[in-house]
PDB file of C-alpha atoms and ligand atoms in Angstrom:
ATOM      1  CA  UNK X 981      -3.897 -17.111-157.616  1.00 86.00           C
ATOM      2  CA  UNK X 982      -1.602 -18.847-155.947  1.00 96.00           C
ATOM      3  CA  UNK X 983      -2.009 -21.583-153.808  1.00 98.00           C
ATOM      4  CA  UNK X 984      -0.003 -21.128-150.066  1.00 98.00           C
ATOM      5  CA  UNK X 985       0.165 -24.291-147.627  1.00 98.00           C
ATOM      6  CA  UNK X 986       1.915 -23.794-144.463  1.00 98.00           C
ATOM      7  CA  UNK X 987       4.047 -26.073-142.573  1.00 98.00           C
ATOM      8  CA  UNK X 988       4.867 -25.579-138.851  1.00 98.00           C
ATOM      9  CA  UNK X 989       8.206 -27.256-138.228  1.00 98.00           C
ATOM     10  CA  UNK X 990      10.890 -27.371-135.734  1.00 97.00           C
ATOM     11  CA  UNK X 991      10.285 -24.835-132.372  1.00 95.00           C
ATOM     12  CA  UNK X 992       8.259 -22.578-134.068  1.00 97.00           C
ATOM     13  CA  UNK X 993       9.290 -21.786-137.770  1.00 98.00           C
ATOM     14  CA  UNK X 994       7.032 -21.648-140.540  1.00 98.00           C
ATOM     15  CA  UNK X 995       7.786 -22.894-144.571  1.00 98.00           C
ATOM     16  CA  UNK X 996       5.244 -22.281-146.829  1.00 98.00           C
ATOM     17  CA  UNK X 997       4.188 -24.462-150.257  1.00 98.00           C
ATOM     18  CA  UNK X 998       3.020 -21.735-152.676  1.00 98.00           C
ATOM     19  CA  UNK X 999       1.367 -23.723-156.032  1.00 98.00           C
ATOM     20  CA  UNK X1000       1.027 -21.501-159.534  1.00 98.00           C
ATOM     21  CA  UNK X1001      -2.163 -23.971-160.253  1.00 97.00           C
ATOM     22  CA  UNK X1002      -2.336 -22.946-164.688  1.00 97.00           C
ATOM     23  CA  UNK X1003       1.783 -24.755-164.734  1.00 97.00           C
ATOM     24  CA  UNK X1004       1.395 -26.320-161.725  1.00 97.00           C
ATOM     25  CA  UNK X1005       4.637 -25.306-160.453  1.00 98.00           C
ATOM     26  CA  UNK X1006       5.235 -25.129-156.860  1.00 98.00           C
ATOM     27  CA  UNK X1007       8.030 -23.674-154.238  1.00 98.00           C
ATOM     28  CA  UNK X1008       9.031 -24.299-151.042  1.00 98.00           C
ATOM     29  CA  UNK X1009       9.905 -21.402-149.437  1.00 98.00           C
ATOM     30  CA  UNK X1010      12.793 -20.901-146.384  1.00 98.00           C
ATOM     31  CA  UNK X1011      12.762 -24.921-146.439  1.00 98.00           C
ATOM     32  CA  UNK X1012      14.210 -25.502-143.226  1.00 98.00           C
ATOM     33  CA  UNK X1013      14.058 -29.282-142.877  1.00 98.00           C
ATOM     34  CA  UNK X1014      13.542 -32.380-146.421  1.00 98.00           C
ATOM     35  CA  UNK X1015      10.194 -34.463-144.850  1.00 98.00           C
ATOM     36  CA  UNK X1016       7.964 -32.192-143.623  1.00 98.00           C
ATOM     37  CA  UNK X1017       7.805 -31.150-147.618  1.00 98.00           C
ATOM     38  CA  UNK X1018       8.173 -34.325-148.650  1.00 98.00           C
ATOM     39  CA  UNK X1019       5.294 -34.938-147.212  1.00 98.00           C
ATOM     40  CA  UNK X1020       3.251 -31.848-148.003  1.00 98.00           C
ATOM     41  CA  UNK X1021       3.751 -32.152-151.296  1.00 98.00           C
ATOM     42  CA  UNK X1022       2.681 -35.797-151.324  1.00 98.00           C
ATOM     43  CA  UNK X1023      -0.288 -34.112-149.592  1.00 98.00           C
ATOM     44  CA  UNK X1024      -1.537 -32.485-151.905  1.00 98.00           C
ATOM     45  CA  UNK X1025      -0.384 -34.477-154.997  1.00 98.00           C
ATOM     46  CA  UNK X1026       1.941 -31.139-155.627  1.00 98.00           C
ATOM     47  CA  UNK X1027       5.602 -31.258-157.509  1.00 98.00           C
ATOM     48  CA  UNK X1028       8.351 -29.506-156.260  1.00 98.00           C
ATOM     49  CA  UNK X1029       9.939 -27.104-158.858  1.00 98.00           C
ATOM     50  CA  UNK X1030      11.864 -24.631-157.267  1.00 98.00           C
ATOM     51  CA  UNK X1031      13.276 -23.344-153.248  1.00 98.00           C
ATOM     52  CA  UNK X1032      12.436 -19.875-152.253  1.00 98.00           C
ATOM     53  CA  UNK X1033      14.842 -19.077-149.888  1.00 98.00           C
ATOM     54  CA  UNK X1034      14.990 -15.385-148.252  1.00 98.00           C
ATOM     55  CA  UNK X1035      18.747 -15.476-146.228  1.00 98.00           C
ATOM     56  CA  UNK X1036      21.908 -18.292-145.259  1.00 98.00           C
ATOM     57  CA  UNK X1037      20.772 -19.347-141.740  1.00 98.00           C
ATOM     58  CA  UNK X1038      20.283 -23.592-141.848  1.00 98.00           C
ATOM     59  CA  UNK X1039      16.584 -23.035-140.529  1.00 98.00           C
ATOM     60  CA  UNK X1040      15.793 -22.240-143.490  1.00 98.00           C
ATOM     61  CA  UNK X1041      18.093 -23.523-146.071  1.00 98.00           C
ATOM     62  CA  UNK X1042      18.587 -26.885-144.681  1.00 98.00           C
ATOM     63  CA  UNK X1043      16.729 -28.884-146.371  1.00 98.00           C
ATOM     64  CA  UNK X1044      17.243 -27.658-149.170  1.00 98.00           C
ATOM     65  CA  UNK X1045      20.556 -30.912-151.146  1.00 98.00           C
ATOM     66  CA  UNK X1046      18.094 -32.704-149.754  1.00 98.00           C
ATOM     67  CA  UNK X1047      14.517 -31.788-151.472  1.00 98.00           C
ATOM     68  CA  UNK X1048      17.402 -31.029-155.100  1.00 98.00           C
ATOM     69  CA  UNK X1049      18.713 -34.670-155.149  1.00 98.00           C
ATOM     70  CA  UNK X1050      15.331 -35.873-154.605  1.00 98.00           C
ATOM     71  CA  UNK X1051      13.037 -33.814-157.050  1.00 98.00           C
ATOM     72  CA  UNK X1052      15.459 -31.723-159.272  1.00 98.00           C
ATOM     73  CA  UNK X1053      13.940 -28.300-157.811  1.00 98.00           C
ATOM     74  CA  UNK X1054      15.019 -24.837-159.084  1.00 98.00           C
ATOM     75  CA  UNK X1055      16.493 -22.941-156.158  1.00 98.00           C
ATOM     76  CA  UNK X1056      17.022 -19.398-156.073  1.00 98.00           C
ATOM     77  CA  UNK X1057      18.386 -17.380-153.194  1.00 98.00           C
ATOM     78  CA  UNK X1058      19.542 -13.835-152.959  1.00 98.00           C
ATOM     79  CA  UNK X1059      22.793 -13.300-155.216  1.00 98.00           C
ATOM     80  CA  UNK X1060      25.037 -11.335-151.855  1.00 98.00           C
ATOM     81  CA  UNK X1061      24.237 -14.742-150.350  1.00 98.00           C
ATOM     82  CA  UNK X1062      24.672 -17.091-152.973  1.00 98.00           C
ATOM     83  CA  UNK X1063      28.195 -18.734-151.633  1.00 98.00           C
ATOM     84  CA  UNK X1064      26.385 -19.210-148.547  1.00 98.00           C
ATOM     85  CA  UNK X1065      23.166 -21.074-149.729  1.00 98.00           C
ATOM     86  CA  UNK X1066      23.090 -25.176-150.426  1.00 98.00           C
ATOM     87  CA  UNK X1067      22.528 -25.811-154.257  1.00 98.00           C
ATOM     88  CA  UNK X1068      22.107 -22.356-155.824  1.00 98.00           C
ATOM     89  CA  UNK X1069      21.117 -22.159-159.200  1.00 98.00           C
ATOM     90  CA  UNK X1070      19.531 -18.709-159.878  1.00 98.00           C
ATOM     91  CA  UNK X1071      20.918 -15.644-158.086  1.00 98.00           C
ATOM     92  CA  UNK X1072      18.092 -12.561-157.197  1.00 98.00           C
ATOM     93  CA  UNK X1073      18.599  -8.957-155.868  1.00 98.00           C
ATOM     94  CA  UNK X1074      16.322  -6.075-155.313  1.00 98.00           C
ATOM     95  CA  UNK X1075      14.371  -4.963-159.111  1.00 97.00           C
ATOM     96  CA  UNK X1076      15.150  -8.860-160.152  1.00 98.00           C
ATOM     97  CA  UNK X1077      11.249 -10.921-161.188  1.00 98.00           C
ATOM     98  CA  UNK X1078      10.658 -14.556-160.680  1.00 97.00           C
ATOM     99  CA  UNK X1079       8.232 -15.809-162.243  1.00 97.00           C
ATOM    100  CA  UNK X1080       6.115 -19.125-160.913  1.00 98.00           C
ATOM    101  CA  UNK X1081       4.226 -19.922-163.974  1.00 97.00           C
ATOM    102  CA  UNK X1082       1.904 -16.657-163.760  1.00 96.00           C
ATOM    103  CA  UNK X1083       2.094 -16.251-160.609  1.00 97.00           C
ATOM    104  CA  UNK X1084       5.733 -12.562-160.480  1.00 98.00           C
ATOM    105  CA  UNK X1085       7.124 -11.855-157.243  1.00 98.00           C
ATOM    106  CA  UNK X1086       8.497  -8.517-157.180  1.00 98.00           C
ATOM    107  CA  UNK X1087      12.530  -8.758-155.277  1.00 98.00           C
ATOM    108  CA  UNK X1088      13.234  -6.678-152.573  1.00 98.00           C
ATOM    109  CA  UNK X1089      16.495  -6.506-150.858  1.00 98.00           C
ATOM    110  CA  UNK X1090      15.958  -6.808-146.802  1.00 98.00           C
ATOM    111  CA  UNK X1091      19.175  -6.379-145.315  1.00 98.00           C
ATOM    112  CA  UNK X1092      19.684  -6.301-141.908  1.00 98.00           C
ATOM    113  CA  UNK X1093      18.277  -9.836-140.110  1.00 98.00           C
ATOM    114  CA  UNK X1094      21.413 -11.347-142.766  1.00 98.00           C
ATOM    115  CA  UNK X1095      23.581  -8.845-144.995  1.00 97.00           C
ATOM    116  CA  UNK X1096      21.295 -10.579-147.994  1.00 98.00           C
ATOM    117  CA  UNK X1097      18.521 -10.480-146.600  1.00 98.00           C
ATOM    118  CA  UNK X1098      15.615 -10.812-149.408  1.00 98.00           C
ATOM    119  CA  UNK X1099      11.938 -10.857-149.549  1.00 98.00           C
ATOM    120  CA  UNK X1100       9.636 -12.133-152.724  1.00 98.00           C
ATOM    121  CA  UNK X1101       6.299 -10.347-152.909  1.00 98.00           C
ATOM    122  CA  UNK X1102       3.447 -11.715-155.457  1.00 98.00           C
ATOM    123  CA  UNK X1103       1.579  -8.788-156.215  1.00 98.00           C
ATOM    124  CA  UNK X1104      -1.472 -10.661-157.802  1.00 96.00           C
ATOM    125  CA  UNK X1105      -1.759 -13.282-155.138  1.00 97.00           C
ATOM    126  CA  UNK X1106      -1.017  -9.731-152.187  1.00 98.00           C
ATOM    127  CA  UNK X1107       1.276 -12.577-150.572  1.00 98.00           C
ATOM    128  CA  UNK X1108       4.449 -11.160-149.148  1.00 98.00           C
ATOM    129  CA  UNK X1109       7.225 -13.938-147.750  1.00 98.00           C
ATOM    130  CA  UNK X1110       9.773 -11.674-145.646  1.00 98.00           C
ATOM    131  CA  UNK X1111      11.892 -14.539-143.481  1.00 98.00           C
ATOM    132  CA  UNK X1112      13.572 -12.892-141.113  1.00 98.00           C
ATOM    133  CA  UNK X1113      12.809  -9.412-142.030  1.00 98.00           C
ATOM    134  CA  UNK X1114       9.500  -8.810-140.871  1.00 98.00           C
ATOM    135  CA  UNK X1115       7.570 -10.671-137.999  1.00 98.00           C
ATOM    136  CA  UNK X1116       3.742 -10.800-136.829  1.00 98.00           C
ATOM    137  CA  UNK X1117       4.162  -8.036-134.550  1.00 98.00           C
ATOM    138  CA  UNK X1118       7.872  -7.877-134.240  1.00 98.00           C
ATOM    139  CA  UNK X1119      11.121  -8.088-136.756  1.00 98.00           C
ATOM    140  CA  UNK X1120      14.631  -9.505-137.308  1.00 98.00           C
ATOM    141  CA  UNK X1121      17.847  -9.723-134.856  1.00 98.00           C
ATOM    142  CA  UNK X1122      20.194  -8.025-136.063  1.00 98.00           C
ATOM    143  CA  UNK X1123      22.605  -9.960-137.074  1.00 98.00           C
ATOM    144  CA  UNK X1124      25.001  -8.704-139.889  1.00 98.00           C
ATOM    145  CA  UNK X1125      23.258  -5.355-140.201  1.00 97.00           C
ATOM    146  CA  UNK X1126      22.569  -1.620-137.998  1.00 97.00           C
ATOM    147  CA  UNK X1127      19.186  -0.325-137.373  1.00 97.00           C
ATOM    148  CA  UNK X1128      19.891   1.973-140.611  1.00 97.00           C
ATOM    149  CA  UNK X1129      20.002  -0.927-143.221  1.00 98.00           C
ATOM    150  CA  UNK X1130      16.923  -2.670-141.218  1.00 98.00           C
ATOM    151  CA  UNK X1131      14.688   0.648-140.478  1.00 98.00           C
ATOM    152  CA  UNK X1132      15.716   1.187-144.091  1.00 98.00           C
ATOM    153  CA  UNK X1133      14.345  -2.574-145.031  1.00 98.00           C
ATOM    154  CA  UNK X1134      11.320  -2.232-142.874  1.00 98.00           C
ATOM    155  CA  UNK X1135      10.843   0.989-145.295  1.00 98.00           C
ATOM    156  CA  UNK X1136      10.203  -1.778-148.331  1.00 98.00           C
ATOM    157  CA  UNK X1137       7.540  -3.218-146.494  1.00 98.00           C
ATOM    158  CA  UNK X1138       5.595  -0.890-144.890  1.00 97.00           C
ATOM    159  CA  UNK X1139       4.353   0.824-148.147  1.00 98.00           C
ATOM    160  CA  UNK X1140       2.702  -2.242-149.546  1.00 98.00           C
ATOM    161  CA  UNK X1141      -1.457  -2.396-149.346  1.00 98.00           C
ATOM    162  CA  UNK X1142      -3.059  -2.615-146.602  1.00 98.00           C
ATOM    163  CA  UNK X1143      -4.409  -6.150-147.992  1.00 98.00           C
ATOM    164  CA  UNK X1144      -1.109  -7.354-148.213  1.00 98.00           C
ATOM    165  CA  UNK X1145      -0.800 -10.738-146.266  1.00 98.00           C
ATOM    166  CA  UNK X1146       3.212 -11.164-143.847  1.00 98.00           C
ATOM    167  CA  UNK X1147       4.162 -14.401-144.078  1.00 98.00           C
ATOM    168  CA  UNK X1148       6.708 -13.757-142.320  1.00 98.00           C
ATOM    169  CA  UNK X1149       9.029 -17.178-141.271  1.00 98.00           C
ATOM    170  CA  UNK X1150       7.949 -17.603-137.413  1.00 98.00           C
ATOM    171  CA  UNK X1151       5.533 -18.249-135.078  1.00 98.00           C
ATOM    172  CA  UNK X1152       6.728 -14.912-132.912  1.00 98.00           C
ATOM    173  CA  UNK X1153       3.886 -13.513-132.381  1.00 98.00           C
ATOM    174  CA  UNK X1154       3.461 -14.284-128.716  1.00 98.00           C
ATOM    175  CA  UNK X1155       6.145 -12.998-127.618  1.00 98.00           C
ATOM    176  CA  UNK X1156       6.305 -10.190-128.738  1.00 98.00           C
ATOM    177  CA  UNK X1157       2.870  -8.722-128.584  1.00 98.00           C
ATOM    178  CA  UNK X1158       3.525  -8.751-124.950  1.00 98.00           C
ATOM    179  CA  UNK X1159       7.184  -6.419-125.479  1.00 97.00           C
ATOM    180  CA  UNK X1160       4.625  -4.671-128.075  1.00 98.00           C
ATOM    181  CA  UNK X1161       2.669  -3.404-125.419  1.00 97.00           C
ATOM    182  CA  UNK X1162       5.133  -2.223-122.942  1.00 96.00           C
ATOM    183  CA  UNK X1163       6.616  -0.149-125.871  1.00 95.00           C
ATOM    184  CA  UNK X1164       3.312   1.387-125.861  1.00 96.00           C
ATOM    185  CA  UNK X1165       0.746   0.922-123.518  1.00 95.00           C
ATOM    186  CA  UNK X1166      -2.347   2.500-124.895  1.00 96.00           C
ATOM    187  CA  UNK X1167      -2.834   1.438-127.852  1.00 97.00           C
ATOM    188  CA  UNK X1168      -6.362   0.611-127.736  1.00 98.00           C
ATOM    189  CA  UNK X1169      -5.614  -2.059-131.281  1.00 98.00           C
ATOM    190  CA  UNK X1170      -2.805  -3.163-130.058  1.00 98.00           C
ATOM    191  CA  UNK X1171      -4.501  -4.915-127.262  1.00 98.00           C
ATOM    192  CA  UNK X1172      -7.250  -6.684-129.293  1.00 98.00           C
ATOM    193  CA  UNK X1173      -4.553  -8.080-131.869  1.00 98.00           C
ATOM    194  CA  UNK X1174      -2.770  -9.753-128.500  1.00 98.00           C
ATOM    195  CA  UNK X1175      -5.704 -10.871-127.508  1.00 98.00           C
ATOM    196  CA  UNK X1176      -6.743 -12.424-130.347  1.00 98.00           C
ATOM    197  CA  UNK X1177      -3.025 -14.000-130.682  1.00 98.00           C
ATOM    198  CA  UNK X1178      -3.606 -15.337-126.945  1.00 98.00           C
ATOM    199  CA  UNK X1179      -7.356 -16.833-128.144  1.00 98.00           C
ATOM    200  CA  UNK X1180      -5.279 -18.225-131.241  1.00 98.00           C
ATOM    201  CA  UNK X1181      -2.244 -19.925-129.631  1.00 97.00           C
ATOM    202  CA  UNK X1182      -4.075 -21.109-126.903  1.00 97.00           C
ATOM    203  CA  UNK X1183      -6.855 -23.000-129.101  1.00 98.00           C
ATOM    204  CA  UNK X1184      -2.948 -24.433-131.011  1.00 96.00           C
ATOM    205  CA  UNK X1185      -3.796 -22.278-134.530  1.00 97.00           C
ATOM    206  CA  UNK X1186      -0.779 -19.972-136.543  1.00 98.00           C
ATOM    207  CA  UNK X1187      -1.094 -16.527-136.245  1.00 98.00           C
ATOM    208  CA  UNK X1188       0.560 -15.893-139.556  1.00 98.00           C
ATOM    209  CA  UNK X1189       0.288 -14.744-142.357  1.00 98.00           C
ATOM    210  CA  UNK X1190      -0.895 -11.205-140.863  1.00 98.00           C
ATOM    211  CA  UNK X1191      -1.823  -8.649-142.200  1.00 98.00           C
ATOM    212  CA  UNK X1192      -0.443  -5.567-143.521  1.00 98.00           C
ATOM    213  CA  UNK X1193      -2.614  -3.708-141.833  1.00 98.00           C
ATOM    214  CA  UNK X1194      -2.169  -5.223-138.976  1.00 98.00           C
ATOM    215  CA  UNK X1195       1.319  -4.671-138.880  1.00 98.00           C
ATOM    216  CA  UNK X1196       1.223  -0.457-139.009  1.00 98.00           C
ATOM    217  CA  UNK X1197      -1.759  -0.307-136.142  1.00 98.00           C
ATOM    218  CA  UNK X1198       0.488  -2.619-133.426  1.00 98.00           C
ATOM    219  CA  UNK X1199       4.345  -2.849-134.565  1.00 98.00           C
ATOM    220  CA  UNK X1200       6.471  -1.047-132.834  1.00 98.00           C
ATOM    221  CA  UNK X1201       9.462  -1.854-135.263  1.00 98.00           C
ATOM    222  CA  UNK X1202       6.738  -0.079-138.028  1.00 98.00           C
ATOM    223  CA  UNK X1203       5.909   2.543-135.783  1.00 98.00           C
ATOM    224  CA  UNK X1204       9.166   5.020-135.359  1.00 97.00           C
ATOM    225  CA  UNK X1205       7.067   7.734-135.884  1.00 96.00           C
ATOM    226  CA  UNK X1206       4.145   7.480-133.233  1.00 96.00           C
ATOM    227  CA  UNK X1207       4.045   9.956-130.930  1.00 95.00           C
ATOM    228  CA  UNK X1208       3.202   8.082-127.864  1.00 95.00           C
ATOM    229  CA  UNK X1209       6.031   5.962-128.297  1.00 97.00           C
ATOM    230  CA  UNK X1210       8.328   8.175-128.807  1.00 96.00           C
ATOM    231  CA  UNK X1211       7.408   9.835-125.308  1.00 94.00           C
ATOM    232  CA  UNK X1212       7.364   5.644-123.541  1.00 92.00           C
ATOM    233  CA  UNK X1213      11.803   5.870-125.054  1.00 94.00           C
ATOM    234  CA  UNK X1214      12.363   9.662-124.047  1.00 94.00           C
ATOM    235  CA  UNK X1215      13.317  10.040-127.590  1.00 96.00           C
ATOM    236  CA  UNK X1216      11.040  12.367-128.804  1.00 93.00           C
ATOM    237  CA  UNK X1217      13.679  14.604-130.924  1.00 92.00           C
ATOM    238  CA  UNK X1218      15.080  11.529-132.546  1.00 95.00           C
ATOM    239  CA  UNK X1219      15.304  10.362-136.524  1.00 96.00           C
ATOM    240  CA  UNK X1220      12.634   7.378-137.011  1.00 97.00           C
ATOM    241  CA  UNK X1221      15.949   5.552-137.594  1.00 97.00           C
ATOM    242  CA  UNK X1222      17.034   5.604-134.052  1.00 97.00           C
ATOM    243  CA  UNK X1223      13.621   4.480-133.086  1.00 98.00           C
ATOM    244  CA  UNK X1224      13.574   2.040-134.149  1.00 98.00           C
ATOM    245  CA  UNK X1225      16.912   1.445-133.410  1.00 98.00           C
ATOM    246  CA  UNK X1226      16.372   2.195-129.461  1.00 97.00           C
ATOM    247  CA  UNK X1227      13.096  -0.229-130.042  1.00 98.00           C
ATOM    248  CA  UNK X1228      15.330  -3.134-131.598  1.00 98.00           C
ATOM    249  CA  UNK X1229      17.598  -2.666-128.482  1.00 97.00           C
ATOM    250  CA  UNK X1230      15.225  -3.037-126.199  1.00 96.00           C
ATOM    251  CA  UNK X1231      13.921  -6.025-127.350  1.00 97.00           C
ATOM    252  CA  UNK X1232      16.816  -7.636-127.472  1.00 96.00           C
ATOM    253  CA  UNK X1233      17.222  -7.021-123.517  1.00 95.00           C
ATOM    254  CA  UNK X1234      13.666  -8.224-122.791  1.00 94.00           C
TER     255      UNK X1234
HETATM  256 ZN1   ZN T1682      16.895 -16.046-139.870  1.00 75.15          ZN
END
């Protein structure tokens, strides 16, 4: 089992430290900045051995080179974006495994937000690091991919155990939920979750990680087969990718 430490940075980013105690190895997931990572490592008395990047955006790789210079850590990132990941040492893709000491991550290719976006799933720790692909009650914008691609990518994640903790890279939950209730206004589970999220945010607490089971029940981007969603969009006969694409388009304009 790994220990996970959450570091809020910038307006709404999360960096995660994953610590495997048996080997004393520690990875930083998507370090936007170096300073807050170094401070957290110092506070935890952990030594950085790895960086795990999910995709090339600056608010996910901005701390790579400084952290590598200061700690000599190994940088792991998506093979399809290896020319855009600063300091990358190890390029991984779907089907590969990454070992952090005794903890093993399975790699998924999840293109859509960017062309080469990957996700790291640690099954023994029930934890998924999915960057900007799946958010609590939302999903990433399609900067470099099509709705069909993103729907296929989300399909790889939504079949993981419902107990999976979803460590996404942004605190977007409240805004996502406000949109979700417009798509599926009669989803009582969604309304109850939204009330809890509002309360957490009022008190300044994170709403991330969430549980995959809660995402399946409330995240409209994982629910295109829902008859209520299809009715509200007027897309009863469409396929799941088409419904997903329409939800994404509406969110972009929300
Ligand atoms: Zn991004």
